[in-house]
Coordinates of N, CA and C in Angstrom, one line a residue:
M1 N -84.7 -98.1 -27.7 CA -83.4 -98.0 -27.0 C -83.6 -98.1 -25.5
V2 N -82.7 -98.9 -24.9 CA -82.8 -99.1 -23.4 C -81.6 -98.4 -22.8
H3 N -81.8 -97.6 -21.8 CA -80.7 -97.0 -21.0 C -80.6 -97.6 -19.6
F4 N -79.5 -98.2 -19.3 CA -79.3 -98.7 -17.9 C -78.7 -97.6 -17.1
V5 N -79.4 -97.1 -16.2 CA -79.0 -95.9 -15.4 C -78.7 -96.3 -14.0
G6 N -77.5 -95.9 -13.5 CA -77.2 -96.0 -12.1 C -77.9 -94.9 -11.3
A7 N -78.8 -95.3 -10.3 CA -79.6 -94.3 -9.6 C -78.8 -93.5 -8.6
G8 N -77.6 -93.9 -8.3 CA -76.8 -93.3 -7.3 C -76.9 -94.0 -6.0
S9 N -76.3 -93.4 -5.0 CA -76.3 -94.1 -3.7 C -77.5 -93.9 -2.8
G10 N -78.4 -93.1 -3.2 CA -79.7 -92.9 -2.4 C -80.2 -91.4 -2.5
A11 N -79.4 -90.5 -2.2 CA -79.8 -89.1 -2.3 C -80.2 -88.7 -3.7
V12 N -81.4 -88.1 -3.8 CA -81.9 -87.8 -5.2 C -81.0 -87.0 -6.0
D13 N -80.3 -86.0 -5.4 CA -79.4 -85.1 -6.2 C -78.0 -85.7 -6.4
L14 N -77.8 -87.0 -6.1 CA -76.5 -87.7 -6.4 C -76.6 -88.5 -7.7
I15 N -77.7 -88.5 -8.4 CA -77.8 -89.1 -9.7 C -77.0 -88.2 -10.6
T16 N -76.4 -88.8 -11.7 CA -75.6 -88.0 -12.6 C -76.5 -87.1 -13.4
V17 N -75.9 -86.1 -14.0 CA -76.7 -85.2 -14.9 C -77.3 -85.9 -16.0
R18 N -76.5 -86.8 -16.6 CA -77.0 -87.6 -17.8 C -78.2 -88.5 -17.3
G19 N -78.0 -89.2 -16.1 CA -79.0 -90.0 -15.6 C -80.3 -89.3 -15.4
K20 N -80.3 -88.1 -14.8 CA -81.5 -87.3 -14.6 C -82.1 -87.0 -15.9
R21 N -81.3 -86.6 -16.9 CA -81.9 -86.3 -18.2 C -82.6 -87.5 -18.9
L22 N -82.0 -88.7 -18.8 CA -82.6 -89.9 -19.3 C -83.9 -90.2 -18.6
L23 N -83.9 -90.0 -17.3 CA -85.2 -90.3 -16.6 C -86.3 -89.3 -17.1
E24 N -85.9 -88.0 -17.3 CA -86.9 -87.0 -17.7 C -87.4 -87.3 -19.1
E25 N -86.6 -88.0 -20.0 CA -87.0 -88.2 -21.4 C -87.7 -89.6 -21.5
A26 N -87.6 -90.5 -20.6 CA -88.0 -91.8 -20.7 C -89.5 -92.0 -20.9
D27 N -89.9 -92.9 -21.8 CA -91.4 -93.2 -21.9 C -91.7 -94.3 -21.0
V28 N -90.8 -95.2 -20.6 CA -91.0 -96.3 -19.7 C -89.8 -96.4 -18.7
I29 N -90.1 -96.5 -17.5 CA -89.0 -96.7 -16.4 C -89.3 -97.9 -15.7
I30 N -88.3 -98.8 -15.6 CA -88.3 -100.0 -14.8 C -87.3 -99.8 -13.7
Y31 N -87.7 -99.7 -12.5 CA -86.8 -99.4 -11.4 C -86.7 -100.5 -10.4
A32 N -85.6 -100.6 -9.7 CA -85.4 -101.6 -8.7 C -86.0 -101.1 -7.4
G33 N -87.3 -101.4 -7.2 CA -88.0 -100.8 -6.1 C -87.6 -101.2 -4.7
S34 N -86.9 -102.3 -4.6 CA -86.4 -102.7 -3.2 C -85.3 -101.9 -2.7
L35 N -84.6 -101.1 -3.6 CA -83.4 -100.4 -3.2 C -83.4 -98.9 -3.7
V36 N -83.9 -98.7 -4.8 CA -83.8 -97.3 -5.4 C -84.7 -96.4 -4.7
N37 N -84.2 -95.2 -4.4 CA -85.0 -94.1 -3.7 C -86.2 -93.8 -4.7
P38 N -87.5 -94.0 -4.2 CA -88.6 -93.7 -5.1 C -88.8 -92.2 -5.5
E39 N -88.1 -91.3 -4.7 CA -88.2 -89.9 -5.0 C -87.6 -89.6 -6.4
L40 N -86.7 -90.5 -6.9 CA -86.1 -90.3 -8.2 C -87.2 -90.4 -9.3
L41 N -88.3 -91.0 -9.0 CA -89.3 -91.1 -10.0 C -90.0 -89.8 -10.2
S42 N -89.8 -88.8 -9.4 CA -90.4 -87.5 -9.6 C -89.8 -86.8 -10.8
Y43 N -88.7 -87.3 -11.3 CA -88.1 -86.8 -12.6 C -88.8 -87.2 -13.8
A44 N -89.6 -88.3 -13.7 CA -90.3 -88.8 -14.8 C -91.4 -87.8 -15.4
K45 N -91.5 -87.8 -16.7 CA -92.5 -86.9 -17.3 C -93.9 -87.5 -17.1
N46 N -94.9 -86.6 -17.3 CA -96.3 -87.0 -17.2 C -96.6 -88.1 -18.3
G47 N -97.3 -89.1 -17.9 CA -97.6 -90.2 -18.8 C -96.6 -91.3 -18.9
C48 N -95.5 -91.1 -18.2 CA -94.4 -92.2 -18.3 C -95.0 -93.4 -17.6
E49 N -94.7 -94.6 -18.2 CA -95.1 -95.9 -17.7 C -94.0 -96.4 -16.8
I50 N -94.4 -96.7 -15.5 CA -93.4 -97.0 -14.5 C -93.7 -98.4 -13.9
H51 N -92.6 -99.2 -13.8 CA -92.7 -100.6 -13.3 C -91.7 -100.8 -12.2
N52 N -92.2 -101.5 -11.2 CA -91.3 -101.9 -10.1 C -90.7 -103.3 -10.3
S53 N -89.4 -103.4 -10.6 CA -88.9 -104.7 -10.9 C -88.8 -105.6 -9.7
A54 N -88.9 -105.1 -8.5 CA -88.9 -105.9 -7.3 C -90.0 -107.0 -7.3
K55 N -91.0 -106.7 -8.1 CA -92.2 -107.6 -8.2 C -92.2 -108.4 -9.5
M56 N -91.1 -108.3 -10.2 CA -91.1 -108.9 -11.6 C -90.0 -109.9 -11.7
T57 N -90.1 -110.8 -12.6 CA -89.1 -111.7 -13.0 C -88.3 -111.1 -14.1
L58 N -87.1 -111.7 -14.5 CA -86.3 -111.2 -15.6 C -87.2 -111.3 -16.9
E59 N -87.9 -112.4 -17.0 CA -88.8 -112.5 -18.2 C -89.8 -111.4 -18.3
E60 N -90.4 -111.0 -17.2 CA -91.4 -110.0 -17.2 C -90.7 -108.6 -17.6
V61 N -89.5 -108.4 -17.0 CA -88.8 -107.1 -17.4 C -88.5 -107.1 -18.9
I62 N -88.0 -108.1 -19.4 CA -87.7 -108.2 -20.9 C -89.0 -108.0 -21.7
S63 N -90.1 -108.6 -21.2 CA -91.4 -108.4 -21.9 C -91.8 -107.0 -22.0
V64 N -91.7 -106.2 -20.9 CA -92.0 -104.8 -20.9 C -91.1 -104.0 -21.9
I65 N -89.8 -104.4 -21.8 CA -88.9 -103.7 -22.7 C -89.2 -104.0 -24.2
K66 N -89.5 -105.2 -24.5 CA -89.8 -105.6 -25.9 C -91.0 -104.9 -26.4
K67 N -92.1 -104.8 -25.5 CA -93.3 -104.1 -25.9 C -93.0 -102.6 -26.2
A68 N -92.2 -102.0 -25.3 CA -91.8 -100.6 -25.5 C -91.1 -100.4 -26.8
E69 N -90.2 -101.3 -27.2 CA -89.4 -101.2 -28.4 C -90.4 -101.3 -29.6
E70 N -91.4 -102.2 -29.5 CA -92.3 -102.3 -30.6 C -93.1 -101.1 -30.8
E71 N -93.3 -100.3 -29.7 CA -94.1 -99.1 -29.8 C -93.2 -97.8 -30.0
K72 N -91.9 -98.1 -30.3 CA -90.9 -97.0 -30.5 C -90.7 -96.1 -29.3
K73 N -90.8 -96.7 -28.1 CA -90.6 -96.0 -26.9 C -89.2 -96.2 -26.3
T74 N -88.8 -95.2 -25.5 CA -87.4 -95.2 -24.9 C -87.6 -95.7 -23.4
T75 N -86.8 -96.7 -23.0 CA -86.9 -97.3 -21.7 C -85.7 -97.0 -20.9
V76 N -85.9 -96.7 -19.6 CA -84.8 -96.5 -18.6 C -84.9 -97.7 -17.7
R77 N -83.8 -98.5 -17.5 CA -83.8 -99.5 -16.5 C -83.0 -99.0 -15.4
L78 N -83.6 -98.6 -14.3 CA -83.0 -97.8 -13.2 C -82.5 -98.8 -12.1
H79 N -81.2 -98.9 -11.9 CA -80.7 -99.8 -10.9 C -80.1 -98.9 -9.8
T80 N -79.9 -99.5 -8.6 CA -79.4 -98.7 -7.5 C -77.9 -98.5 -7.7
G81 N -77.3 -97.4 -7.1 CA -75.9 -97.2 -7.1 C -75.4 -97.1 -8.5
D82 N -74.3 -97.9 -8.8 CA -73.8 -98.1 -10.1 C -74.3 -99.5 -10.6
S83 N -74.9 -99.6 -11.7 CA -75.5 -100.8 -12.1 C -74.6 -102.0 -12.3
S84 N -73.3 -101.7 -12.5 CA -72.3 -102.7 -12.7 C -71.9 -103.4 -11.4
I85 N -72.3 -102.9 -10.2 CA -71.9 -103.5 -8.9 C -73.2 -104.2 -8.4
Y86 N -73.2 -105.5 -8.5 CA -74.3 -106.3 -8.0 C -75.6 -105.9 -8.6
G87 N -75.6 -105.5 -9.9 CA -76.8 -105.0 -10.5 C -77.6 -106.0 -11.4
A88 N -77.1 -107.2 -11.5 CA -77.7 -108.3 -12.3 C -78.0 -107.8 -13.7
V89 N -77.0 -107.1 -14.3 CA -77.3 -106.5 -15.6 C -76.9 -107.5 -16.8
R90 N -75.9 -108.3 -16.6 CA -75.4 -109.1 -17.7 C -76.5 -110.0 -18.3
E91 N -77.4 -110.6 -17.4 CA -78.4 -111.4 -18.0 C -79.4 -110.6 -18.8
Q92 N -79.6 -109.3 -18.5 CA -80.4 -108.5 -19.3 C -79.8 -108.1 -20.6
F93 N -78.5 -107.8 -20.5 CA -77.7 -107.5 -21.7 C -77.9 -108.6 -22.7
D94 N -77.7 -109.9 -22.3 CA -77.7 -111.0 -23.1 C -79.0 -111.2 -23.8
R95 N -80.1 -111.0 -23.0 CA -81.4 -111.2 -23.6 C -81.7 -110.1 -24.6
L96 N -81.3 -108.8 -24.3 CA -81.5 -107.7 -25.3 C -80.8 -108.0 -26.6
E97 N -79.5 -108.5 -26.5 CA -78.8 -108.7 -27.7 C -79.4 -109.8 -28.5
E98 N -80.0 -110.9 -27.8 CA -80.7 -111.9 -28.6 C -81.9 -111.4 -29.3
L99 N -82.5 -110.3 -28.8 CA -83.7 -109.7 -29.4 C -83.3 -108.6 -30.4
G100 N -82.0 -108.3 -30.5 CA -81.6 -107.2 -31.3 C -82.0 -105.8 -30.8
I101 N -82.1 -105.6 -29.5 CA -82.5 -104.4 -28.9 C -81.3 -103.6 -28.4
S102 N -81.1 -102.4 -28.9 CA -79.9 -101.6 -28.5 C -80.0 -101.1 -27.0
Y103 N -78.9 -101.0 -26.4 CA -78.8 -100.5 -25.0 C -77.5 -99.8 -24.8
D104 N -77.5 -99.0 -23.7 CA -76.2 -98.4 -23.3 C -76.3 -98.3 -21.7
V105 N -75.2 -97.8 -21.2 CA -75.1 -97.8 -19.7 C -74.7 -96.4 -19.3
C106 N -75.4 -95.9 -18.3 CA -75.0 -94.6 -17.7 C -74.6 -94.9 -16.2
P107 N -73.3 -94.7 -15.9 CA -72.8 -95.1 -14.6 C -73.5 -94.3 -13.5
G108 N -73.4 -94.8 -12.3 CA -74.0 -94.1 -11.2 C -72.9 -94.0 -10.0
V109 N -73.3 -93.2 -9.0 CA -72.4 -93.1 -7.8 C -72.7 -94.2 -6.9
S110 N -71.7 -95.1 -6.6 CA -72.0 -96.2 -5.7 C -71.9 -95.7 -4.2
A111 N -72.5 -96.6 -3.4 CA -72.5 -96.2 -1.9 C -71.2 -96.2 -1.3
F112 N -70.2 -96.9 -1.9 CA -68.9 -96.9 -1.3 C -68.1 -95.6 -1.8
C113 N -67.1 -95.2 -1.1 CA -66.4 -94.0 -1.5 C -64.9 -94.4 -1.6
G114 N -64.1 -93.6 -2.3 CA -62.7 -93.9 -2.3 C -62.1 -93.8 -1.0
A115 N -61.5 -94.9 -0.5 CA -61.0 -94.9 0.9 C -59.5 -95.3 1.0
A116 N -58.7 -94.9 0.0 CA -57.3 -95.2 0.0 C -56.6 -94.0 0.7
L117 N -55.6 -94.4 1.5 CA -54.8 -93.4 2.2 C -53.3 -93.7 2.1
P118 N -52.5 -92.8 1.9 CA -51.0 -93.0 1.8 C -50.6 -93.7 3.1
N119 N -49.7 -94.8 2.9 CA -49.1 -95.5 4.0 C -50.1 -96.3 4.9
V120 N -51.4 -96.3 4.5 CA -52.4 -97.1 5.2 C -53.0 -98.1 4.2
S121 N -53.6 -97.6 3.2 CA -54.2 -98.5 2.2 C -54.3 -97.8 0.9
Q122 N -53.8 -98.5 -0.2 CA -53.9 -97.9 -1.5 C -54.8 -98.8 -2.4
T123 N -55.5 -99.8 -1.7 CA -56.4 -100.7 -2.4 C -57.7 -100.8 -1.7
V124 N -58.8 -100.8 -2.5 CA -60.1 -101.0 -2.0 C -60.7 -102.3 -2.6
I125 N -61.1 -103.2 -1.8 CA -61.7 -104.5 -2.3 C -63.2 -104.4 -2.1
I126 N -64.0 -104.5 -3.2 CA -65.4 -104.5 -3.1 C -65.9 -105.9 -3.2
T127 N -66.6 -106.4 -2.2 CA -67.0 -107.8 -2.2 C -68.3 -108.0 -1.4
R128 N -68.7 -109.2 -1.2 CA -69.8 -109.5 -0.3 C -69.6 -110.9 0.3
A129 N -70.2 -111.1 1.5 CA -70.1 -112.4 2.2 C -71.0 -113.4 1.4
A130 N -70.5 -114.7 1.5 CA -71.3 -115.7 0.9 C -72.5 -116.1 1.7
G131 N -73.7 -116.1 1.1 CA -74.9 -116.5 1.7 C -75.7 -117.4 0.8
K132 N -76.9 -117.0 0.5 CA -77.7 -117.7 -0.5 C -77.0 -117.7 -1.9
T133 N -76.4 -116.6 -2.2 CA -75.6 -116.4 -3.4 C -74.2 -116.8 -3.1
P134 N -73.7 -117.9 -3.7 CA -72.3 -118.3 -3.4 C -71.2 -117.4 -3.9
V135 N -70.1 -117.5 -3.3 CA -68.9 -116.7 -3.7 C -67.8 -117.7 -4.0
P136 N -67.0 -117.5 -5.1 CA -66.0 -118.4 -5.5 C -65.0 -118.5 -4.3
E137 N -64.5 -119.7 -4.1 CA -63.6 -120.0 -2.9 C -62.4 -119.1 -2.9
R138 N -61.8 -118.8 -4.1 CA -60.7 -117.9 -4.2 C -61.0 -116.5 -3.8
E139 N -62.3 -116.2 -3.7 CA -62.7 -114.8 -3.3 C -63.3 -114.8 -2.0
S140 N -63.0 -115.8 -1.2 CA -63.6 -115.9 0.2 C -63.2 -114.7 1.0
I141 N -64.0 -114.3 2.0 CA -63.6 -113.2 2.9 C -62.3 -113.5 3.5
R142 N -62.0 -114.7 4.0 CA -60.8 -115.1 4.7 C -59.6 -114.8 3.7
S143 N -59.7 -115.2 2.5 CA -58.7 -115.0 1.5 C -58.4 -113.6 1.2
L144 N -59.5 -112.8 1.0 CA -59.3 -111.4 0.7 C -58.8 -110.6 1.9
A145 N -59.1 -111.0 3.1 CA -58.7 -110.3 4.3 C -57.2 -110.4 4.5
S146 N -56.5 -111.4 3.9 CA -55.1 -111.5 4.0 C -54.3 -110.4 3.4
H147 N -55.0 -109.6 2.5 CA -54.3 -108.5 1.9 C -54.3 -107.3 2.8
Q148 N -55.1 -107.2 3.8 CA -55.1 -106.1 4.8 C -55.5 -104.8 4.1
A149 N -56.1 -104.9 3.0 CA -56.6 -103.7 2.3 C -57.9 -103.1 2.9
T150 N -58.4 -102.0 2.4 CA -59.7 -101.5 2.8 C -60.7 -102.5 2.1
M151 N -61.7 -102.9 2.8 CA -62.7 -103.8 2.3 C -64.0 -103.2 2.4
V152 N -64.8 -103.2 1.3 CA -66.2 -102.6 1.3 C -67.1 -103.8 1.0
L153 N -68.0 -104.1 1.9 CA -68.9 -105.2 1.8 C -70.3 -104.8 1.6
F154 N -70.9 -105.2 0.5 CA -72.3 -105.1 0.2 C -73.0 -106.3 0.6
L155 N -74.3 -106.2 0.8 CA -75.2 -107.3 1.0 C -74.8 -108.3 2.0
S156 N -74.3 -107.8 3.1 CA -73.6 -108.7 4.1 C -74.1 -108.5 5.5
T157 N -75.0 -107.6 5.8 CA -75.4 -107.3 7.2 C -76.2 -108.4 7.9
S158 N -76.7 -109.3 7.1 CA -77.4 -110.5 7.7 C -76.5 -111.6 8.0
L159 N -75.2 -111.4 7.7 CA -74.3 -112.5 7.8 C -73.1 -112.2 8.7
T160 N -73.2 -111.2 9.6 CA -72.1 -110.6 10.2 C -71.4 -111.5 11.3
E161 N -72.1 -112.5 11.8 CA -71.4 -113.4 12.7 C -70.3 -114.2 12.1
Q162 N -70.7 -114.8 10.9 CA -69.7 -115.6 10.1 C -68.7 -114.6 9.5
L163 N -69.2 -113.5 9.0 CA -68.3 -112.5 8.4 C -67.2 -112.0 9.4
Q164 N -67.5 -111.7 10.6 CA -66.6 -111.3 11.6 C -65.5 -112.4 11.8
A165 N -66.0 -113.6 11.9 CA -65.1 -114.7 12.2 C -64.1 -114.9 11.0
E166 N -64.6 -114.7 9.8 CA -63.7 -114.8 8.6 C -62.7 -113.7 8.5
L167 N -63.1 -112.5 8.8 CA -62.2 -111.3 8.8 C -61.1 -111.5 9.8
L168 N -61.4 -112.0 10.9 CA -60.4 -112.3 12.0 C -59.5 -113.4 11.5
A169 N -60.0 -114.5 11.0 CA -59.2 -115.6 10.6 C -58.3 -115.3 9.4
G170 N -58.8 -114.3 8.6 CA -57.9 -113.9 7.5 C -56.8 -113.0 7.8
G171 N -56.8 -112.4 9.0 CA -55.7 -111.6 9.4 C -56.0 -110.2 10.0
Y172 N -57.2 -109.7 9.9 CA -57.5 -108.4 10.5 C -57.5 -108.6 12.0
A173 N -56.9 -107.6 12.7 CA -56.9 -107.6 14.2 C -58.3 -107.3 14.7
E174 N -58.6 -107.7 15.9 CA -59.9 -107.3 16.5 C -60.1 -105.8 16.6
T175 N -59.0 -105.1 16.7 CA -59.0 -103.7 16.9 C -59.1 -102.9 15.6
T176 N -59.1 -103.6 14.4 CA -59.1 -102.9 13.1 C -60.4 -102.1 13.0
P177 N -60.3 -100.8 12.7 CA -61.5 -100.0 12.6 C -62.5 -100.5 11.5
A178 N -63.8 -100.4 11.8 CA -64.8 -100.7 10.9 C -66.0 -99.8 11.0
A179 N -66.8 -99.8 10.0 CA -68.0 -98.9 10.1 C -69.2 -99.6 9.4
V180 N -70.4 -99.4 9.9 CA -71.6 -99.9 9.2 C -72.4 -98.6 8.8
V181 N -72.6 -98.4 7.5 CA -73.4 -97.2 7.1 C -74.7 -97.6 6.6
F182 N -75.7 -97.1 7.3 CA -77.1 -97.4 7.0 C -77.7 -96.4 6.0
K183 N -78.1 -96.8 4.9 CA -78.7 -95.9 3.9 C -77.8 -94.7 3.6
A184 N -76.6 -95.0 3.1 CA -75.6 -94.0 2.8 C -76.2 -93.0 1.8
T185 N -76.0 -91.7 2.2 CA -76.5 -90.5 1.5 C -78.0 -90.2 1.5
W186 N -78.8 -91.1 2.1 CA -80.2 -90.9 2.2 C -80.4 -89.9 3.4
P187 N -81.5 -89.2 3.4 CA -81.8 -88.3 4.6 C -81.7 -89.0 5.9
E188 N -82.0 -90.3 6.0 CA -82.0 -91.1 7.2 C -80.7 -91.8 7.5
E189 N -79.6 -91.4 6.8 CA -78.3 -92.1 6.9 C -77.9 -92.1 8.4
K190 N -77.3 -93.2 8.8 CA -76.7 -93.4 10.1 C -75.4 -94.1 9.9
I191 N -74.4 -93.7 10.7 CA -73.1 -94.3 10.6 C -72.7 -94.9 12.0
F192 N -72.4 -96.2 12.0 CA -72.1 -96.8 13.3 C -70.6 -97.3 13.2
R193 N -69.8 -96.6 14.0 CA -68.4 -97.0 14.0 C -68.1 -98.1 15.0
C194 N -67.2 -99.0 14.7 CA -66.9 -100.1 15.6 C -65.6 -100.7 15.2
T195 N -65.3 -101.9 15.6 CA -64.1 -102.6 15.1 C -64.5 -103.9 14.6
V196 N -63.5 -104.6 14.0 CA -63.8 -105.9 13.5 C -64.3 -106.8 14.6
G197 N -63.7 -106.7 15.8 CA -64.1 -107.5 16.9 C -65.5 -107.2 17.5
T198 N -66.1 -106.0 17.2 CA -67.4 -105.7 17.7 C -68.4 -105.5 16.5
L199 N -68.1 -106.0 15.3 CA -68.9 -105.8 14.1 C -70.3 -106.4 14.3
H200 N -70.3 -107.7 14.6 CA -71.6 -108.5 14.7 C -72.5 -107.9 15.8
E201 N -71.9 -107.5 16.9 CA -72.6 -106.9 18.0 C -73.2 -105.6 17.6
T202 N -72.5 -104.8 16.9 CA -73.0 -103.5 16.4 C -74.1 -103.6 15.5
V203 N -74.0 -104.6 14.6 CA -75.1 -104.8 13.6 C -76.4 -105.3 14.2
T204 N -76.3 -106.3 15.1 CA -77.5 -106.8 15.7 C -78.1 -105.9 16.8
K205 N -77.3 -105.2 17.5 CA -77.8 -104.3 18.5 C -78.6 -103.1 17.9
N206 N -78.2 -102.7 16.7 CA -78.8 -101.6 16.1 C -79.9 -102.0 15.0
G207 N -80.1 -103.3 14.9 CA -81.1 -103.8 14.0 C -80.8 -103.4 12.5
L208 N -79.6 -103.4 12.1 CA -79.2 -103.0 10.8 C -79.6 -104.1 9.7
T209 N -80.1 -103.6 8.6 CA -80.6 -104.6 7.6 C -80.0 -104.4 6.2
K210 N -80.7 -104.8 5.2 CA -80.2 -104.9 3.8 C -79.6 -103.6 3.2
T211 N -80.0 -102.5 3.7 CA -79.6 -101.2 3.1 C -78.3 -100.7 3.8
S212 N -77.6 -101.5 4.4 CA -76.4 -101.1 5.1 C -75.1 -101.6 4.4
L213 N -74.1 -100.8 4.4 CA -72.8 -101.1 3.8 C -71.8 -101.2 4.9
I214 N -70.8 -102.2 4.8 CA -69.8 -102.4 5.8 C -68.5 -102.0 5.2
I215 N -67.7 -101.2 6.0 CA -66.3 -100.8 5.6 C -65.4 -101.3 6.7
V216 N -64.3 -101.9 6.2 CA -63.3 -102.4 7.2 C -61.9 -102.0 6.7
G217 N -61.1 -101.5 7.7 CA -59.7 -101.1 7.3 C -59.2 -99.9 8.0
G218 N -57.8 -99.8 8.0 CA -57.1 -98.7 8.7 C -57.5 -97.4 8.1
C219 N -58.1 -97.3 7.0 CA -58.5 -96.0 6.4 C -59.5 -95.2 7.3
L220 N -60.1 -96.0 8.2 CA -61.1 -95.4 9.1 C -60.4 -94.9 10.4
G221 N -59.1 -95.2 10.6 CA -58.4 -94.8 11.8 C -57.8 -93.4 11.6
D222 N -57.0 -93.0 12.6 CA -56.4 -91.6 12.6 C -55.0 -91.6 12.2
D223 N -54.4 -92.8 11.9 CA -53.0 -92.8 11.5 C -52.8 -92.9 10.0
Y224 N -52.4 -91.9 9.4 CA -52.1 -91.9 8.0 C -51.0 -90.9 7.6
M225 N -50.5 -91.0 6.4 CA -49.4 -90.1 6.0 C -50.0 -89.0 5.1
R226 N -49.5 -87.8 5.3 CA -49.9 -86.7 4.4 C -49.6 -87.0 3.0
S227 N -50.5 -86.6 2.0 CA -50.2 -86.7 0.6 C -49.0 -85.9 0.2
L228 N -48.1 -86.6 -0.5 CA -46.9 -85.9 -1.0 C -47.3 -84.9 -2.2
L229 N -48.3 -85.2 -2.9 CA -48.7 -84.3 -4.0 C -48.8 -82.9 -3.6
Y230 N -49.3 -82.6 -2.4 CA -49.5 -81.2 -2.0 C -48.5 -80.8 -0.9
H231 N -47.5 -81.6 -0.7 CA -46.5 -81.3 0.3 C -45.5 -80.3 -0.2
P232 N -45.1 -79.2 0.5 CA -44.2 -78.2 0.1 C -42.8 -78.7 -0.2
A233 N -42.5 -79.9 0.3 CA -41.1 -80.4 0.0 C -41.1 -81.4 -1.2
F234 N -42.2 -81.4 -1.9 CA -42.4 -82.4 -3.0 C -42.5 -81.6 -4.3
T235 N -41.6 -81.9 -5.3 CA -41.7 -81.3 -6.6 C -42.6 -82.1 -7.6
T236 N -43.4 -81.3 -8.3 CA -44.3 -81.9 -9.2 C -44.1 -81.3 -10.6
E237 N -44.9 -81.8 -11.6 CA -44.8 -81.3 -12.9 C -45.1 -79.8 -13.0
F238 N -45.9 -79.3 -12.0 CA -46.5 -78.0 -12.1 C -45.9 -77.0 -11.1
R239 N -45.1 -77.5 -10.1 CA -44.4 -76.6 -9.2 C -43.2 -77.2 -8.6
E240 N -42.3 -76.3 -8.1 CA -41.1 -76.8 -7.5 C -41.2 -76.8 -5.9
A241 N -40.5 -77.8 -5.3 CA -40.5 -77.8 -3.9 C -40.0 -76.5 -3.3
T242 N -40.6 -76.2 -2.1 CA -40.2 -74.9 -1.5 C -39.5 -75.2 -0.1
L243 N -39.3 -76.4 0.2 CA -38.7 -76.8 1.5 C -37.5 -77.7 1.2

């Protein structure tokens, strides 16, 4: 059996209870060494076989899993954040199904957080800038920017010059709040607040790299509407309005 486990956003204690248990029980762990916090491997039991997939091809990963299955061992495939978000899991699922190997998925806490605010943004777009990995034209940054929703960008800090230009061309004002979060939830986390107009300058000036997340949108500003759910003038299923 193979368990695909989301390692969480970085902090060791932000892995799910189930994810921690699966790590503790695993006979083999294959972890994404370029992004996953290595301290999570402290949960592994003595004798657990550990592989760093940053140094492996897909074929080598599948070979390790196949050998573990032949030896009746349990494997954890540990991906960063939530494995469904840029986790390259589909290609692994397909190979495992071809081999008749069972698998399941344990979700993880992604580096992005719910950033919807009443009267400001009720939609969060999770995307990435086009680089070596292409993005469909219908999902271009310029096209998505036209929605004026909150945008969370992974894997884009090396492309901020073009990203900034596309965000502006799509409709975000230069003064739109933005933030670059370096190693979200890790002990060394740093948050750099800026605007769309100063995004590229902020990233380059601070030497921010691949482990940084970019958030763009009015949710980062100070102007928002109070939630009606907890407003004394609002009646809900559980209480009557008092104003």
